[in-house]
CSV table of C-alpha atoms (C1' of nucleotides) and ligand atoms in Angstrom, one decimal:
chain,number,residue,atom,x,y,z
A,1,MET,CA,0.0,0.0,-0.1
A,2,THR,CA,1.0,3.4,-0.9
A,3,HIS,CA,0.8,6.4,2.0
A,4,SER,CA,-1.8,7.8,-0.4
A,5,GLU,CA,-3.7,4.6,-0.4
A,6,GLU,CA,-3.3,4.7,3.5
A,7,ASN,CA,-4.2,8.2,3.9
A,8,TYR,CA,-7.8,7.7,1.8
A,9,ILE,CA,-8.5,4.7,4.0
A,10,LYS,CA,-8.2,6.5,7.1
A,11,ALA,CA,-10.3,9.3,5.8
A,12,ILE,CA,-13.0,7.2,4.7
A,13,PHE,CA,-12.6,5.2,8.4
A,14,HIS,CA,-12.7,8.7,9.7
A,15,LEU,CA,-15.6,10.2,8.0
A,16,ALA,CA,-17.6,6.6,8.8
A,17,ASN,CA,-17.1,7.3,12.1
A,18,THR,CA,-19.0,10.7,12.1
A,19,GLY,CA,-22.2,8.4,11.8
A,20,ILE,CA,-22.4,8.4,7.6
A,21,GLU,CA,-22.4,4.9,6.2
A,22,VAL,CA,-22.1,5.7,2.6
A,23,ILE,CA,-19.5,8.3,1.7
A,24,SER,CA,-19.8,10.5,-1.3
A,25,THR,CA,-17.2,11.5,-3.6
A,26,ASN,CA,-17.4,15.1,-2.8
A,27,ALA,CA,-17.3,14.5,1.1
A,28,LEU,CA,-14.1,12.6,0.8
A,29,ALA,CA,-12.5,14.9,-1.9
A,30,GLU,CA,-13.1,17.8,0.8
A,31,LYS,CA,-11.6,15.9,3.5
A,32,MET,CA,-8.8,14.6,1.6
A,33,GLU,CA,-8.1,18.1,0.3
A,34,THR,CA,-8.0,17.1,-3.4
A,35,LYS,CA,-10.8,17.2,-6.1
A,36,PRO,CA,-13.7,14.7,-6.8
A,37,SER,CA,-11.7,13.2,-10.2
A,38,SER,CA,-9.0,12.4,-8.1
A,39,VAL,CA,-11.3,10.4,-5.5
A,40,THR,CA,-13.0,8.5,-8.1
A,41,ASP,CA,-9.7,7.6,-9.6
A,42,MET,CA,-8.5,6.6,-6.4
A,43,MET,CA,-11.5,4.4,-5.2
A,44,ARG,CA,-11.8,2.5,-8.1
A,45,ARG,CA,-8.0,1.5,-7.3
A,46,LEU,CA,-8.9,0.8,-3.9
A,47,SER,CA,-11.9,-1.3,-5.1
A,48,LYS,CA,-9.8,-3.4,-7.2
A,49,LYS,CA,-7.7,-4.3,-4.3
A,50,GLY,CA,-10.9,-5.3,-2.2
A,51,LEU,CA,-10.3,-2.1,0.8
A,52,VAL,CA,-13.4,-0.4,-0.4
A,53,HIS,CA,-16.6,-1.2,-1.8
A,54,TYR,CA,-17.5,0.9,-4.4
A,55,LYS,CA,-19.9,1.2,-7.3
A,56,LYS,CA,-20.3,4.5,-9.4
A,57,TYR,CA,-22.7,7.0,-8.6
A,58,GLN,CA,-23.3,5.0,-4.9
A,59,GLY,CA,-20.6,6.3,-2.9
A,60,VAL,CA,-17.8,4.2,-1.2
A,61,SER,CA,-17.7,2.3,2.4
A,62,LEU,CA,-14.7,0.1,3.8
A,63,THR,CA,-14.8,-3.7,3.3
A,64,THR,CA,-13.8,-5.7,6.3
A,65,LEU,CA,-10.1,-5.6,5.2
A,66,GLY,CA,-10.4,-1.9,4.5
A,67,THR,CA,-11.7,-1.4,8.2
A,68,LYS,CA,-8.8,-3.8,9.3
A,69,THR,CA,-6.2,-1.6,7.5
A,70,ALA,CA,-7.8,1.6,8.7
A,71,LEU,CA,-7.7,0.6,12.5
A,72,SER,CA,-3.8,-0.4,11.8
A,73,ILE,CA,-2.7,3.0,10.7
A,74,ILE,CA,-4.5,4.8,13.2
A,75,ARG,CA,-3.2,2.2,15.8
A,76,LYS,CA,0.1,3.3,14.7
A,77,HIS,CA,-0.2,7.0,14.7
A,78,ARG,CA,-1.9,7.2,18.2
A,79,LEU,CA,1.2,5.2,19.5
A,80,TRP,CA,3.5,7.1,17.8
A,81,GLU,CA,1.6,10.6,19.1
A,82,VAL,CA,2.0,9.0,22.9
A,83,PHE,CA,5.8,8.1,22.0
A,84,LEU,CA,6.3,11.7,21.2
A,85,VAL,CA,4.7,13.4,23.8
A,86,GLU,CA,5.7,10.6,26.7
A,87,LYS,CA,9.3,10.2,25.4
A,88,LEU,CA,10.6,13.0,23.5
A,89,GLY,CA,8.4,16.1,25.5
A,90,PHE,CA,6.7,17.2,22.7
A,91,THR,CA,3.4,19.1,23.5
A,92,TRP,CA,0.0,17.6,22.5
A,93,ASP,CA,-0.4,20.3,19.8
A,94,GLU,CA,3.0,19.4,18.1
A,95,VAL,CA,2.5,15.6,17.3
A,96,HIS,CA,-0.2,14.9,14.9
A,97,GLU,CA,1.6,16.2,11.8
A,98,ILE,CA,4.6,14.1,12.6
A,99,ALA,CA,2.4,11.3,13.4
A,100,GLU,CA,1.1,11.4,9.8
A,101,GLN,CA,4.6,10.7,8.5
A,102,LEU,CA,5.1,8.1,11.1
A,103,GLU,CA,1.9,6.0,11.1
A,104,HIS,CA,3.3,4.9,7.5
A,105,ILE,CA,6.6,3.0,8.4
A,106,LYS,CA,6.2,-0.5,7.7
A,107,SER,CA,7.0,-3.0,10.5
A,108,GLU,CA,4.6,-5.1,12.8
A,109,LYS,CA,7.7,-6.0,15.2
A,110,LEU,CA,8.3,-1.8,15.6
A,111,ILE,CA,5.0,-0.7,16.5
A,112,ASP,CA,4.6,-4.0,19.0
A,113,LYS,CA,8.2,-3.0,20.7
A,114,LEU,CA,6.9,0.8,20.8
A,115,ASP,CA,3.5,0.0,22.6
A,116,GLU,CA,5.7,-2.0,25.0
A,117,LEU,CA,7.8,0.4,25.4
A,118,LEU,CA,5.2,3.3,26.1
A,119,ASP,CA,3.3,0.3,28.7
A,120,PHE,CA,0.4,-0.4,26.5
A,121,PRO,CA,-1.4,3.0,26.6
A,122,LYS,CA,-5.3,2.8,25.9
A,123,PHE,CA,-5.3,6.4,24.8
A,124,ASP,CA,-3.6,8.9,22.8
A,125,PRO,CA,-2.4,12.6,24.1
A,126,HIS,CA,-6.1,13.7,22.7
A,127,GLY,CA,-7.9,10.9,24.7
A,128,ASP,CA,-8.6,9.1,21.5
A,129,PRO,CA,-8.5,5.4,21.9
A,130,ILE,CA,-5.7,3.3,20.5
A,131,PRO,CA,-6.9,0.1,18.5
A,132,GLY,CA,-5.6,-3.1,19.9
A,133,LYS,CA,-2.9,-5.3,18.0
A,134,ASN,CA,-5.8,-7.4,16.7
A,135,GLY,CA,-8.1,-4.6,15.7
A,136,GLU,CA,-10.5,-4.3,18.9
A,137,PHE,CA,-11.4,-0.7,18.9
A,138,MET,CA,-13.0,0.7,21.8
A,139,GLU,CA,-15.2,3.6,20.6
A,140,HIS,CA,-15.7,5.9,23.5
A,141,ASP,CA,-19.3,7.1,24.4
A,142,ASN,CA,-18.1,10.0,25.9
A,143,GLN,CA,-20.6,13.2,25.9
A,144,LEU,CA,-19.7,16.4,25.0
A,145,LEU,CA,-19.5,19.2,27.6
A,146,SER,CA,-22.0,21.2,25.8
A,147,GLN,CA,-24.5,18.5,26.4
A,148,LEU,CA,-24.3,18.2,30.1
A,149,PRO,CA,-27.0,19.6,32.2
A,150,ILE,CA,-26.4,22.4,35.0
A,151,GLY,CA,-24.7,21.1,38.2
A,152,SER,CA,-23.2,18.3,36.4
A,153,VAL,CA,-19.8,17.3,37.7
A,154,ALA,CA,-17.3,15.9,35.0
A,155,LEU,CA,-13.6,14.6,34.1
A,156,CYS,CA,-12.5,16.4,30.9
A,157,VAL,CA,-11.3,13.4,28.7
A,158,GLY,CA,-10.7,14.1,25.1
A,159,VAL,CA,-11.1,16.9,22.3
A,160,LYS,CA,-13.2,16.4,19.3
A,161,ASP,CA,-11.3,19.1,17.6
A,162,SER,CA,-7.3,18.4,17.7
A,163,SER,CA,-6.2,21.1,15.9
A,164,ALA,CA,-3.3,23.1,17.0
A,165,VAL,CA,-5.2,26.3,17.6
A,166,PHE,CA,-7.8,24.5,19.7
A,167,LEU,CA,-5.1,22.5,21.9
A,168,ARG,CA,-3.1,25.7,22.6
A,169,PHE,CA,-6.1,27.7,23.4
A,170,LEU,CA,-6.8,24.9,26.0
A,171,ASP,CA,-3.5,25.4,27.2
A,172,LYS,CA,-3.6,29.2,27.3
A,173,ASN,CA,-6.4,28.4,29.6
A,174,SER,CA,-5.0,25.6,31.9
A,175,ILE,CA,-7.8,23.0,30.6
A,176,ALA,CA,-5.8,19.7,30.6
A,177,LEU,CA,-7.3,15.9,29.9
A,178,GLY,CA,-8.0,14.6,33.4
A,179,ASN,CA,-9.4,18.1,35.1
A,180,LYS,CA,-12.6,17.6,36.9
A,181,MET,CA,-15.0,20.6,36.3
A,182,LYS,CA,-18.6,21.5,37.3
A,183,ILE,CA,-20.9,23.4,35.3
A,184,ILE,CA,-22.2,26.3,37.4
A,185,GLU,CA,-24.4,28.1,34.7
A,186,LYS,CA,-25.2,28.3,30.9
A,187,GLU,CA,-25.9,31.4,29.4
A,188,GLU,CA,-29.4,31.3,27.3
A,189,PHE,CA,-28.2,34.0,25.0
A,190,ASP,CA,-24.9,32.7,23.5
A,191,ASN,CA,-25.1,28.7,25.1
A,192,SER,CA,-22.0,29.8,26.8
A,193,LEU,CA,-20.9,27.9,29.9
A,194,ARG,CA,-19.5,29.0,33.5
A,195,ILE,CA,-17.7,26.5,34.8
A,196,LEU,CA,-15.5,25.9,38.1
A,197,LEU,CA,-12.4,24.3,37.2
A,198,ASN,CA,-9.1,24.1,39.5
A,199,GLU,CA,-10.6,26.1,41.9
A,200,ARG,CA,-11.1,29.1,39.4
A,201,GLU,CA,-14.4,30.1,37.6
A,202,LEU,CA,-14.1,30.1,33.8
A,203,GLN,CA,-16.5,31.0,30.9
A,204,ILE,CA,-16.4,29.0,28.1
A,205,SER,CA,-18.3,29.5,24.6
A,206,GLN,CA,-20.4,27.1,23.1
A,207,GLN,CA,-17.9,26.5,20.3
A,208,ILE,CA,-15.2,25.3,23.0
A,209,ALA,CA,-17.9,23.3,25.2
A,210,SER,CA,-18.9,21.1,21.7
A,211,ASN,CA,-15.3,20.2,21.4
A,212,LEU,CA,-14.4,18.9,24.7
A,213,TYR,CA,-15.2,15.2,25.4
A,214,VAL,CA,-16.1,14.7,29.2
A,215,LYS,CA,-17.1,11.6,31.4
A,216,LYS,CA,-19.9,12.7,33.8
A,217,ILE,CA,-19.1,11.9,37.4
A,218,GLU,CA,-21.8,10.5,39.7
A,219,LEU,CA,-22.1,12.0,43.0
B,1,MET,CA,12.9,16.1,-1.5
B,2,THR,CA,11.4,12.9,-2.3
B,3,HIS,CA,12.1,9.5,-0.8
B,4,SER,CA,13.9,8.6,-4.3
B,5,GLU,CA,16.3,11.7,-4.1
B,6,GLU,CA,17.3,11.5,-0.9
B,7,ASN,CA,18.2,7.6,-1.8
B,8,TYR,CA,19.9,8.8,-4.5
B,9,ILE,CA,21.9,11.6,-2.4
B,10,LYS,CA,22.5,9.0,0.1
B,11,ALA,CA,24.0,6.5,-2.5
B,12,ILE,CA,26.1,9.4,-4.0
B,13,PHE,CA,27.6,10.3,-0.9
B,14,HIS,CA,28.5,6.4,0.5
B,15,LEU,CA,30.3,5.8,-3.4
B,16,ALA,CA,32.4,9.2,-2.9
B,17,ASN,CA,33.4,8.1,0.6
B,18,THR,CA,35.0,4.9,-0.9
B,19,GLY,CA,37.6,6.7,-2.5
B,20,ILE,CA,36.3,7.4,-5.7
B,21,GLU,CA,35.7,11.2,-6.4
B,22,VAL,CA,33.7,11.1,-9.7
B,23,ILE,CA,30.8,8.8,-9.7
B,24,SER,CA,29.8,7.0,-12.8
B,25,THR,CA,26.1,6.4,-13.8
B,26,ASN,CA,26.7,2.8,-14.1
B,27,ALA,CA,28.4,2.5,-10.5
B,28,LEU,CA,25.4,4.6,-9.3
B,29,ALA,CA,22.9,2.2,-11.3
B,30,GLU,CA,24.3,-0.5,-9.5
B,31,LYS,CA,24.5,0.6,-6.2
B,32,MET,CA,20.6,1.8,-6.5
B,33,GLU,CA,19.5,-1.6,-8.1
B,34,THR,CA,18.2,0.5,-11.0
B,35,LYS,CA,19.0,1.2,-14.6
B,36,PRO,CA,21.2,3.5,-16.0
B,37,SER,CA,19.2,5.7,-17.7
B,38,SER,CA,17.0,6.1,-14.7
B,39,VAL,CA,20.4,7.2,-13.1
B,40,THR,CA,20.9,9.8,-15.9
B,41,ASP,CA,16.9,11.2,-15.4
B,42,MET,CA,17.6,11.6,-11.9
B,43,MET,CA,20.8,13.3,-12.1
B,44,ARG,CA,19.2,16.0,-14.0
B,45,ARG,CA,16.7,16.6,-11.5
B,46,LEU,CA,19.2,16.5,-8.7
B,47,SER,CA,21.7,19.1,-11.1
B,48,LYS,CA,18.7,21.4,-11.4
B,49,LYS,CA,18.2,21.6,-7.8
B,50,GLY,CA,22.0,22.4,-6.8
B,51,LEU,CA,22.2,19.0,-5.0
B,52,VAL,CA,25.0,17.4,-7.5
B,53,HIS,CA,27.3,18.7,-10.5
B,54,TYR,CA,26.9,17.0,-13.2
B,55,LYS,CA,27.5,17.3,-16.8
B,56,LYS,CA,26.8,14.2,-19.3
B,57,TYR,CA,29.4,11.9,-19.7
B,58,GLN,CA,31.1,13.1,-17.3
B,59,GLY,CA,29.9,11.6,-14.2
B,60,VAL,CA,28.3,12.8,-10.9
B,61,SER,CA,29.5,14.4,-7.5
B,62,LEU,CA,27.6,16.1,-4.7
B,63,THR,CA,27.6,20.0,-4.1
B,64,THR,CA,28.1,21.3,-1.0
B,65,LEU,CA,24.2,21.4,-0.5
B,66,GLY,CA,24.3,17.9,-1.6
B,67,THR,CA,26.6,16.8,1.0
B,68,LYS,CA,24.7,18.7,3.8
B,69,THR,CA,21.8,16.7,2.7
B,70,ALA,CA,23.4,13.7,2.4
B,71,LEU,CA,24.8,14.1,6.0
B,72,SER,CA,21.6,14.9,7.6
B,73,ILE,CA,19.9,12.0,6.2
B,74,ILE,CA,22.9,9.6,7.6
B,75,ARG,CA,22.5,11.0,10.9
B,76,LYS,CA,19.0,10.4,10.8
B,77,HIS,CA,19.7,7.2,10.0
B,78,ARG,CA,22.1,6.3,12.4
B,79,LEU,CA,20.2,8.1,15.5
B,80,TRP,CA,16.9,5.8,14.9
B,81,GLU,CA,19.2,2.4,14.6
B,82,VAL,CA,20.6,3.8,18.0
B,83,PHE,CA,16.9,4.3,19.1
B,84,LEU,CA,16.2,0.6,17.9
B,85,VAL,CA,18.5,-1.0,19.4
B,86,GLU,CA,18.9,0.7,22.7
B,87,LYS,CA,15.2,1.8,23.5
B,88,LEU,CA,13.3,-1.2,21.9
B,89,GLY,CA,15.6,-4.2,22.0
B,90,PHE,CA,16.0,-4.7,18.4
B,91,THR,CA,19.3,-7.0,17.5
B,92,TRP,CA,22.0,-5.0,15.1
B,93,ASP,CA,21.1,-7.1,12.4
B,94,GLU,CA,17.5,-6.1,12.0
B,95,VAL,CA,17.5,-2.1,12.3
B,96,HIS,CA,18.9,-1.1,8.9
B,97,GLU,CA,15.6,-1.8,6.8
B,98,ILE,CA,13.5,0.2,9.2
B,99,ALA,CA,16.3,2.9,9.7
B,100,GLU,CA,16.1,3.1,6.0
B,101,GLN,CA,12.2,4.2,6.2
B,102,LEU,CA,12.6,6.5,9.2
B,103,GLU,CA,15.7,8.3,7.7
B,104,HIS,CA,13.0,10.1,5.7
B,105,ILE,CA,10.6,11.6,8.5
B,106,LYS,CA,11.0,15.4,7.8
B,107,SER,CA,11.3,17.2,11.6
B,108,GLU,CA,14.4,18.9,12.7
B,109,LYS,CA,12.7,18.9,16.3
B,110,LEU,CA,12.1,15.2,16.1
B,111,ILE,CA,15.5,14.1,15.4
B,112,ASP,CA,17.1,16.8,18.2
B,113,LYS,CA,14.6,15.5,20.8
B,114,LEU,CA,15.6,12.1,19.4
B,115,ASP,CA,19.5,12.6,19.7
B,116,GLU,CA,19.2,14.1,23.2
B,117,LEU,CA,16.5,11.1,24.3
B,118,LEU,CA,19.5,8.6,23.6
B,119,ASP,CA,22.3,11.0,25.3
B,120,PHE,CA,24.0,12.2,22.0
B,121,PRO,CA,25.6,8.8,20.7
B,122,LYS,CA,28.8,9.5,18.6
B,123,PHE,CA,28.4,5.8,17.3
B,124,ASP,CA,25.4,3.8,15.7
B,125,PRO,CA,25.1,0.3,16.5
B,126,HIS,CA,27.5,-0.8,13.9
B,127,GLY,CA,30.3,1.5,14.8
B,128,ASP,CA,29.4,4.1,12.5
B,129,PRO,CA,29.9,7.5,13.3
B,130,ILE,CA,26.7,9.8,13.5
B,131,PRO,CA,27.4,13.2,12.1
B,132,GLY,CA,26.3,16.0,14.1
B,133,LYS,CA,23.7,18.5,13.8
B,134,ASN,CA,25.7,21.0,11.9
B,135,GLY,CA,27.2,18.6,9.6
B,136,GLU,CA,30.4,17.7,11.7
B,137,PHE,CA,31.5,14.2,10.4
B,138,MET,CA,34.3,12.6,12.0
B,139,GLU,CA,35.9,9.9,9.2
B,140,HIS,CA,36.9,7.3,11.7
B,141,ASP,CA,40.3,6.1,10.5
B,142,ASN,CA,40.1,3.0,11.9
B,143,GLN,CA,42.1,-0.4,10.1
B,144,LEU,CA,40.7,-3.5,9.2
B,145,LEU,CA,41.7,-6.8,11.5
B,146,SER,CA,43.0,-7.9,8.3
B,147,GLN,CA,45.7,-5.4,8.3
B,148,LEU,CA,47.0,-5.6,11.5
B,149,PRO,CA,50.4,-7.6,12.0
B,150,ILE,CA,50.7,-10.8,14.0
B,151,GLY,CA,50.6,-10.0,18.0
B,152,SER,CA,48.7,-6.8,17.8
B,153,VAL,CA,46.0,-6.6,20.6
B,154,ALA,CA,42.9,-4.6,19.4
B,155,LEU,CA,39.3,-3.3,20.1
B,156,CYS,CA,36.6,-4.2,17.8
B,157,VAL,CA,35.0,-1.3,17.1
B,158,GLY,CA,32.8,-1.4,13.9
B,159,VAL,CA,31.8,-3.5,10.7
B,160,LYS,CA,32.5,-2.8,7.0
B,161,ASP,CA,29.8,-4.9,6.1
B,162,SER,CA,26.5,-4.4,8.1
B,163,SER,CA,24.2,-7.2,6.1
B,164,ALA,CA,22.2,-9.3,8.4
B,165,VAL,CA,24.1,-12.2,7.3
B,166,PHE,CA,27.8,-10.8,8.4
B,167,LEU,CA,25.9,-9.9,11.9
B,168,ARG,CA,24.3,-12.8,12.5
B,169,PHE,CA,27.7,-14.6,11.8
B,170,LEU,CA,29.5,-12.5,14.5
B,171,ASP,CA,26.7,-13.1,17.0
B,172,LYS,CA,27.0,-16.7,16.6
B,173,ASN,CA,30.3,-16.5,17.1
B,174,SER,CA,30.2,-14.1,20.0
B,175,ILE,CA,31.8,-11.4,18.2
B,176,ALA,CA,30.7,-8.0,19.3
B,177,LEU,CA,32.0,-4.4,19.4
B,178,GLY,CA,34.0,-3.4,22.4
B,179,ASN,CA,35.7,-6.7,22.3
B,180,LYS,CA,39.4,-7.2,22.4
B,181,MET,CA,41.4,-9.4,20.2
B,182,LYS,CA,45.2,-10.5,20.1
B,183,ILE,CA,46.4,-11.9,16.8
B,184,ILE,CA,47.8,-15.4,17.1
B,185,GLU,CA,48.9,-16.3,13.6
B,186,LYS,CA,48.4,-15.7,10.4
B,187,GLU,CA,47.7,-18.6,8.1
B,188,GLU,CA,49.6,-18.1,4.8
B,189,PHE,CA,47.8,-20.2,2.5
B,190,ASP,CA,44.2,-18.8,2.8
B,191,ASN,CA,45.2,-15.5,5.0
B,192,SER,CA,43.5,-16.3,7.3
B,193,LEU,CA,43.9,-15.5,11.1
B,194,ARG,CA,43.8,-17.3,14.7
B,195,ILE,CA,42.7,-14.6,17.4
B,196,LEU,CA,42.5,-14.8,21.0
B,197,LEU,CA,39.0,-13.7,22.0
B,198,ASN,CA,37.3,-13.8,25.5
B,199,GLU,CA,39.5,-16.3,26.5
B,200,ARG,CA,38.9,-18.3,23.5
B,201,GLU,CA,41.0,-19.1,20.3
B,202,LEU,CA,38.9,-18.8,17.0
B,203,GLN,CA,40.0,-19.1,13.7
B,204,ILE,CA,38.9,-16.1,11.2
B,205,SER,CA,39.0,-16.2,7.5
B,206,GLN,CA,40.3,-13.4,5.5
B,207,GLN,CA,36.9,-12.5,4.1
B,208,ILE,CA,35.5,-12.1,7.8
B,209,ALA,CA,39.0,-10.2,9.2
B,210,SER,CA,38.6,-7.6,5.9
B,211,ASN,CA,35.2,-6.7,7.3
B,212,LEU,CA,35.9,-5.6,10.7
B,213,TYR,CA,37.1,-2.5,11.6
B,214,VAL,CA,39.7,-2.6,15.0
B,215,LYS,CA,41.5,-0.1,16.8
B,216,LYS,CA,44.8,-1.0,17.8
B,217,ILE,CA,45.8,-1.1,21.3
B,218,GLU,CA,49.7,0.1,22.3
B,219,LEU,CA,50.9,-2.0,24.8
C,1,DT,C1',-42.4,15.8,-14.1
C,2,DA,C1',-39.1,18.8,-16.7
C,3,DA,C1',-35.8,21.7,-16.2
C,4,DA,C1',-32.3,23.5,-13.2
C,5,DA,C1',-28.8,22.4,-9.8
C,6,DA,C1',-25.7,19.7,-7.8
C,7,DA,C1',-22.6,15.7,-7.9
C,8,DT,C1',-20.0,12.3,-10.0
C,9,DT,C1',-17.4,10.1,-14.0
C,10,DT,C1',-14.6,10.5,-18.1
C,11,DA,C1',-11.4,12.3,-21.0
C,12,DG,C1',-7.1,14.0,-21.8
C,13,DA,C1',-3.0,16.1,-19.5
C,14,DC,C1',1.1,16.4,-16.6
C,15,DA,C1',5.3,15.0,-13.1
C,16,DA,C1',7.8,12.0,-11.0
C,17,DA,C1',10.1,7.9,-11.4
C,18,DT,C1',11.0,3.7,-13.5
C,19,DC,C1',11.4,0.5,-17.5
C,20,DT,C1',13.0,-1.2,-22.7
C,21,DA,C1',15.2,-0.7,-26.6
C,22,DA,C1',17.8,2.2,-29.7
C,23,DA,C1',21.5,6.0,-30.5
C,24,DA,C1',25.4,8.2,-29.4
C,25,DA,C1',29.8,9.3,-26.8
C,26,DT,C1',33.6,7.5,-24.8
C,27,DT,C1',37.4,4.3,-23.9
C,28,DT,C1',40.0,0.1,-25.0
C,29,DG,C1',42.9,-2.8,-27.9
C,30,DT,C1',45.5,-4.1,-31.5
D,1,DA,C1',44.3,5.3,-36.0
D,2,DC,C1',40.3,2.8,-35.9
D,3,DA,C1',37.3,-0.7,-34.7
D,4,DA,C1',35.2,-3.0,-31.3
D,5,DA,C1',33.4,-3.0,-26.8
D,6,DT,C1',31.8,-0.6,-23.2
D,7,DT,C1',29.5,3.3,-21.1
D,8,DT,C1',26.1,6.8,-21.1
D,9,DT,C1',22.2,9.1,-23.1
D,10,DT,C1',17.8,9.7,-25.7
D,11,DA,C1',13.3,8.2,-27.2
D,12,DG,C1',9.3,6.2,-26.2
D,13,DA,C1',6.2,3.7,-22.6
D,14,DT,C1',4.3,2.8,-18.2
D,15,DT,C1',2.4,3.6,-13.2
D,16,DT,C1',0.8,6.5,-9.5
D,17,DG,C1',-1.4,10.2,-8.2
D,18,DT,C1',-2.8,14.6,-9.3
D,19,DC,C1',-5.3,18.1,-12.2
D,20,DT,C1',-8.5,21.2,-15.3
D,21,DA,C1',-12.7,21.1,-18.4
D,22,DA,C1',-16.4,18.4,-20.4
D,23,DA,C1',-19.8,15.0,-20.1
D,24,DT,C1',-23.2,12.6,-17.3
D,25,DT,C1',-26.1,10.9,-14.1
D,26,DT,C1',-28.7,12.2,-9.9
D,27,DT,C1',-31.1,15.3,-7.1
D,28,DT,C1',-33.8,18.9,-6.3
D,29,DT,C1',-37.2,22.3,-7.2
D,30,DA,C1',-40.7,24.7,-9.3
E,301,MN,MN1,-3.2,12.7,15.5
E,302,MN,MN1,-1.1,9.8,7.1
E,303,MN,MN1,22.2,1.1,8.6
E,304,MN,MN1,16.4,5.3,2.2
DNA sequence: TAAAAAATTTAGACAAATCTAAAAATTTGT
DNA sequence: ACAAATTTTTAGATTTGTCTAAATTTTTTA
């Protein structure tokens, strides 16, 4: 498999996990930042290799083999991200781009040894679950901060948007994974939240709240 | 730069360091396991990018920029090899192929952090020197075991051939870098050597002796 | 339900990296 | 010195991955 093919497979997997079952040529083109005609070409290639189901004008979806492949690439991506943060001291907003390259390194043994070195982590630095060696994938059933009712207490467990801009915004406001937060008030006008975090009150926009995954703590 | 361009640059560097100044199209084709016509094409591309001096029928050599580029790739290759052995527990015969992939990862910061994690090693697992961050390259002036006179005592410091077959042969015979060896006898018939290594006498063929770098110990 | 709009595919082109076969230049040997 | 051998380049083709522009199919809408 080429890097390009792997990137398409990964993109299809991610789109499929946003709810959509059948992915349109245009949606995939947008995700891949390329042209629909290029997508059509690539879908034919991937289809011939048995990685996707594709019939023209009907959209595309991953085959069992395609899903297995996607999970293996995502596993590598996320393990490398953990390595970069835990062993090399990178910050969580720096690792994605480098992992985009490292995820294409081909060596089963390498990734197993890396997993071991990192002590078999279950989540990457952004709170995303790391697929297992045999393709086990734990979809996290987390809620978004924006979905919690007033008075809730919750642990921050992940980010939905893991762009560097958003991550640096969180750093600036001392919001990190593992933090406990309590929702004090919801502003009707703009759906912003007033939360208590680290003994400190914080005003958070709807935009932010709907990009933070939390796990509710029952009191 | 593409992976392919980087691999050509590295190959030219390695050929240049076997003594030859001007590298022929055929020599490079053989090293790259490709056809001379492909080499001609690539030399034109690299020449246009200012990485090599190339005039047709005149052979090729690296420019200053080309040399700098080669050293940077070799630095990455060798640091990754150290990582694989020291941190992931790979054996020295397994690391070259994986490093061939990892050497193409683009991130200055990554390689600096890796260097730090490894405690700034000066040699890779095969005894080859690791170029510095600013292109400092220490050519090792080691002798080959086959060149030493009888009675010499020397430290084994590197391998000339670092193919997996040769490395596994050394493992099988418990010959490792850092070992002290004394030359007891030289067989006139086939130039094989009888050496003392780890309290053990060992018969070594000329083939083997001429692929082991040693550093003489003055008594 | 037919025209308009949107989505998708096809056709044709291009750059990178490779190949084979043929032509041209250089080197070697007598 | 010149023919033969060798090396190197050129010409033309192929694959991958991309693009633009045009054609086709599907969906929407009036
Ligand atoms: Mn990532
Ligand atoms: Mn990628
Ligand atoms: Mn190597
Ligand atoms: Mn390489």
